CSV table of C-alpha atoms in Angstrom, one decimal:
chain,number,residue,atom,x,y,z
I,267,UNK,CA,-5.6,-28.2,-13.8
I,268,UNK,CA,-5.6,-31.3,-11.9
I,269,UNK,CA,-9.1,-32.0,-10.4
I,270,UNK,CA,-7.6,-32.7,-6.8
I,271,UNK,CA,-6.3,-28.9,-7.0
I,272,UNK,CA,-10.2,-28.2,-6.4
I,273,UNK,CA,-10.4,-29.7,-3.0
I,274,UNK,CA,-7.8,-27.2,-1.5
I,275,UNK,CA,-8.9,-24.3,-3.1
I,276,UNK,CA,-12.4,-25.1,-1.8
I,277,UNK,CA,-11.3,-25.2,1.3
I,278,UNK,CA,-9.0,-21.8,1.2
I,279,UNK,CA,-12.2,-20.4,-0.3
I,280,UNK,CA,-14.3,-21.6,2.5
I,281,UNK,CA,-11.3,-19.9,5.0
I,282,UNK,CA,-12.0,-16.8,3.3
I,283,UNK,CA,-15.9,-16.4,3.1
I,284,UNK,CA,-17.0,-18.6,6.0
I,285,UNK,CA,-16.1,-15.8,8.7
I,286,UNK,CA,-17.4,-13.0,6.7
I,287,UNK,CA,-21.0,-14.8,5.9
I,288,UNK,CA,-20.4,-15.1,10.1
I,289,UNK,CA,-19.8,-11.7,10.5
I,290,UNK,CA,-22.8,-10.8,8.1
I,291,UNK,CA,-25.3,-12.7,10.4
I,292,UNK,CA,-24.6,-11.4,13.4
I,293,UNK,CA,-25.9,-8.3,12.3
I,294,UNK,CA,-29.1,-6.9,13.6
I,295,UNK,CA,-30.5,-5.8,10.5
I,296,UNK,CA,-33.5,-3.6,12.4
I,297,UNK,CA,-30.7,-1.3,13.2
I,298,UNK,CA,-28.7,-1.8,10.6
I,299,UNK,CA,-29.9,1.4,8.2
I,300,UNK,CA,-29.8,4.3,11.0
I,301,UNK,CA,-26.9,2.4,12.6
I,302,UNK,CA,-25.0,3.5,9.3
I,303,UNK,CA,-26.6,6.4,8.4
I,304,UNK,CA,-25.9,8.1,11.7
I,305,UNK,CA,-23.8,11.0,11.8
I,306,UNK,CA,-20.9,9.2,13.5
I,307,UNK,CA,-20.8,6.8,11.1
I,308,UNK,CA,-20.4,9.2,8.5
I,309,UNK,CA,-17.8,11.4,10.0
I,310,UNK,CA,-16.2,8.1,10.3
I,311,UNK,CA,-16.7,7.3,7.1
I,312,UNK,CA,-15.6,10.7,5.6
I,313,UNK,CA,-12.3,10.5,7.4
I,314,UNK,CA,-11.7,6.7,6.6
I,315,UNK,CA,-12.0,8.4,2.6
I,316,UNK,CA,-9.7,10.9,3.6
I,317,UNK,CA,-6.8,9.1,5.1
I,318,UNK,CA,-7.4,6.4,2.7
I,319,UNK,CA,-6.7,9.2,-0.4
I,320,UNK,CA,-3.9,10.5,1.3
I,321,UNK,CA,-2.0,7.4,1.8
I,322,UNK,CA,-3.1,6.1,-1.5
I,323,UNK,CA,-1.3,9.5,-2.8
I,324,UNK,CA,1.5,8.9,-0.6
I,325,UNK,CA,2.0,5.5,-2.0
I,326,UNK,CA,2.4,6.6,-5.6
I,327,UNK,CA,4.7,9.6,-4.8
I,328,UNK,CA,7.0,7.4,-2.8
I,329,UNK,CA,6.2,3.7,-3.9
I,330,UNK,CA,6.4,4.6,-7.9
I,331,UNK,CA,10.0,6.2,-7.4
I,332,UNK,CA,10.9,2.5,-5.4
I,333,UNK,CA,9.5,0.5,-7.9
I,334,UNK,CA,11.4,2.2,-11.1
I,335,UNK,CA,14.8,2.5,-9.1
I,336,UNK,CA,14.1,-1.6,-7.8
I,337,UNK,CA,13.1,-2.7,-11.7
I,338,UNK,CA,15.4,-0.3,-13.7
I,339,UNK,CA,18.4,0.8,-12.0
I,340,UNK,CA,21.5,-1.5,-11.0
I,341,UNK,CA,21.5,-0.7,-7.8
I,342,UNK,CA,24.0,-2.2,-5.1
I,343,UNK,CA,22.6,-4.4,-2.5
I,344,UNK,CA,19.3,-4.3,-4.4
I,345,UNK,CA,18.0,-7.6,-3.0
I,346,UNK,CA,18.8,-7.0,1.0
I,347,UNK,CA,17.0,-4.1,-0.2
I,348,UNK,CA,13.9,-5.0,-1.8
I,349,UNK,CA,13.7,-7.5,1.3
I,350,UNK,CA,13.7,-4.7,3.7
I,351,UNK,CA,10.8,-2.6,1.9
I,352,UNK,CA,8.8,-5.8,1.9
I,353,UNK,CA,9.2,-6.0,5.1
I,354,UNK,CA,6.3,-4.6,6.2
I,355,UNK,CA,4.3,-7.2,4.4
I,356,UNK,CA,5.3,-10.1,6.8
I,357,UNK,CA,5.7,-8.5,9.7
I,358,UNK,CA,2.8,-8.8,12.7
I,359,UNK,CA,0.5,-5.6,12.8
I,360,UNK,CA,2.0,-5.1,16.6
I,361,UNK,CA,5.3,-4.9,15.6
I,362,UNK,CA,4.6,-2.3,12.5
I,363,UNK,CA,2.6,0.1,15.3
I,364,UNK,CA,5.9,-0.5,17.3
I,365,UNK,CA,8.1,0.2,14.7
I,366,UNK,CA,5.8,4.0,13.6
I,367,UNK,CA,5.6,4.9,17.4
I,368,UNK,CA,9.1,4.7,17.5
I,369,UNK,CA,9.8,6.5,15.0
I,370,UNK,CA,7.1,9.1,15.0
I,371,UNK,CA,6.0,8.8,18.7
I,372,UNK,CA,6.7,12.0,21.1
I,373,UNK,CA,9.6,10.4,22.3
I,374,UNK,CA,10.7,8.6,18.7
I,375,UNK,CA,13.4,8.6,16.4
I,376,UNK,CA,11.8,11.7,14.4
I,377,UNK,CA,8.9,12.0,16.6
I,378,UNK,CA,10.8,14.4,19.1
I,379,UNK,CA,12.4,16.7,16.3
I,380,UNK,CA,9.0,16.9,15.1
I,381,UNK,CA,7.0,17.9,18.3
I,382,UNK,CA,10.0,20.7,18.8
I,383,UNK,CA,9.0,21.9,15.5
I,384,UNK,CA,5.3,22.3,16.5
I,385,UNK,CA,3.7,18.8,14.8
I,386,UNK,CA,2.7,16.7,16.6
I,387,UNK,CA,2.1,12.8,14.7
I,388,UNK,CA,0.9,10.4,17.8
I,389,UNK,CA,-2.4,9.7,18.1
I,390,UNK,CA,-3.4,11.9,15.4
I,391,UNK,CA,-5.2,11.8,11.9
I,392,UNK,CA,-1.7,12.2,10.0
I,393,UNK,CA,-0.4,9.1,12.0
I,394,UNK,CA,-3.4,7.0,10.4
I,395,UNK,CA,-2.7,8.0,6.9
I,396,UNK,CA,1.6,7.2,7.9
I,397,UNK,CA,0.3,3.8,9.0
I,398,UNK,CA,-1.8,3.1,5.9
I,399,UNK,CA,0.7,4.0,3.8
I,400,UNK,CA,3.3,1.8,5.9
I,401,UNK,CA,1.0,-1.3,5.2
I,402,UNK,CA,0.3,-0.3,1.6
I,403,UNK,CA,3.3,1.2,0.2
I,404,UNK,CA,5.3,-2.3,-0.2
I,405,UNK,CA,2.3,-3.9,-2.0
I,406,UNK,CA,2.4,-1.2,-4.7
I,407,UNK,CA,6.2,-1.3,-5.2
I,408,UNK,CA,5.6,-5.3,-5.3
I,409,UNK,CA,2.9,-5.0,-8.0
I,410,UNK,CA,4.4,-2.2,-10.0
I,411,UNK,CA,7.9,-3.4,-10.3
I,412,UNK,CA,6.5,-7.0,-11.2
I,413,UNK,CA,5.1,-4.5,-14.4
I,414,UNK,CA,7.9,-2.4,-14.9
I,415,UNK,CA,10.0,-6.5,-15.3
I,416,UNK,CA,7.3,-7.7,-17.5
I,417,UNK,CA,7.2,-4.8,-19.4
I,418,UNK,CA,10.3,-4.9,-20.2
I,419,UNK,CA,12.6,-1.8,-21.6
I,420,UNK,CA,12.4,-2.6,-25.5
I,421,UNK,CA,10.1,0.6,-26.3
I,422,UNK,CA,11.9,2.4,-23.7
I,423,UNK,CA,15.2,2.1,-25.4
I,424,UNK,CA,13.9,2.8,-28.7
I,425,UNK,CA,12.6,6.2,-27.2
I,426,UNK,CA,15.6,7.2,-26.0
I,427,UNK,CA,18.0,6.4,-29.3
I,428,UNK,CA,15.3,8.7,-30.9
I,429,UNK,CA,16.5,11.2,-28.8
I,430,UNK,CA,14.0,11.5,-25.8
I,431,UNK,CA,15.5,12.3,-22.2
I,432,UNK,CA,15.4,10.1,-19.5
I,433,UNK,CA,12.1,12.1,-17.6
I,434,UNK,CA,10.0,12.0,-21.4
I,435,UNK,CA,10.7,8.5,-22.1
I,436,UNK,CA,9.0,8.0,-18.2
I,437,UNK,CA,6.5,10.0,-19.2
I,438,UNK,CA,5.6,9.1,-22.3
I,439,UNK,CA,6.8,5.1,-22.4
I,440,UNK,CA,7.2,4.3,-19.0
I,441,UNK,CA,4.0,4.9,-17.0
I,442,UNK,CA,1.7,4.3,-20.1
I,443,UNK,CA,3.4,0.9,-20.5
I,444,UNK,CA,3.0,-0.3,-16.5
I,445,UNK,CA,-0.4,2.2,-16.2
I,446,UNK,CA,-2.5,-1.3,-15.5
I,447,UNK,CA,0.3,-1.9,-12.7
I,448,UNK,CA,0.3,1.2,-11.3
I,449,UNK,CA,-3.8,1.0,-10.9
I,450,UNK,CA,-4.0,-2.4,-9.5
């Protein structure tokens, strides 16, 4: 590495860590312990771990299904599409709120058909866990298709010229193979 390279990535460094070492003294460490160990904090904290496990869920069940058909299937228009599901990733928090209220706001795109059905998404906890999974889902499909490419489909296509189906040589090749992907 080239020694200027250091200067820069000091200074990124120090873009990173200099506001949080802020943030950590303006804290009134007196109050710090009961301020976090109040019962508000907890519920708060309890149902930060929920939503947080749900979307997390959601990510995998939806996100693992994008990744494999992005990295693995010859899809048309596969390029405008990855761009779209990346989308998220570049666009300003403000907009992405827009975009959910729209869609599942009382008077949004599904929002409506989903208030007449007796669920209602705005402003509740299943909103939170949609919007986490909104911001998150496009970094797992990144990172896991990125595996699924570097992987490559060598053992894969052994597996299936020995005879395994399509949904064992997932199973069984597949997700073992990108598992390190999938977690990150």
């Amino acid at each position: 590495v080239p020694s200027w390279i250091h200067v820069p990535a000091l200074l990124g460094a120090a873009f990173l860590i200099v506001p949080l070492v802020a943030m950590v003294a303006r804290v009134d460490w007196a109050h710090f312990v009961p301020l976090v160990t109040s019962e508000s904090a907890r519920a708060a904290l309890l149902l930060s771990i929920k939503t947080a496990s749900a979307s997390t869920v959601l990510c995998i069940l939806l996100g693992t299904p994008m990744a494999l058909s992005l990295a693995r299937a010859e899809l048309p228009g596969r390029s405008v599409l990855r761009a779209l599901i990346l989308l998220p990733l570049v666009l300003p928090p403000v907009v992405g709120g827009l975009a959910l209220l729209y869609t599942f706001g009382r008077q949004g795109l599904l929002g409506h058909q989903l208030e007449v059905l007796g669920v209602q998404v705005a402003f509740s906890t299943t909103a939170v866990v949609l919007a986490q999974t909104f911001v998150s889902l496009p970094f797992l499909v990144l990172s896991l298709e990125g595996a699924l490419r570097t992987a490559g489909q060598g053992y894969e296509q052994v597996a299936a010229t020995l005879g395994a189906g399509p949904t064992t040589v997932l199973r069984t090749v597949t997700v073992p193979l990108v598992w390190p992907g999938l977690i990150s």
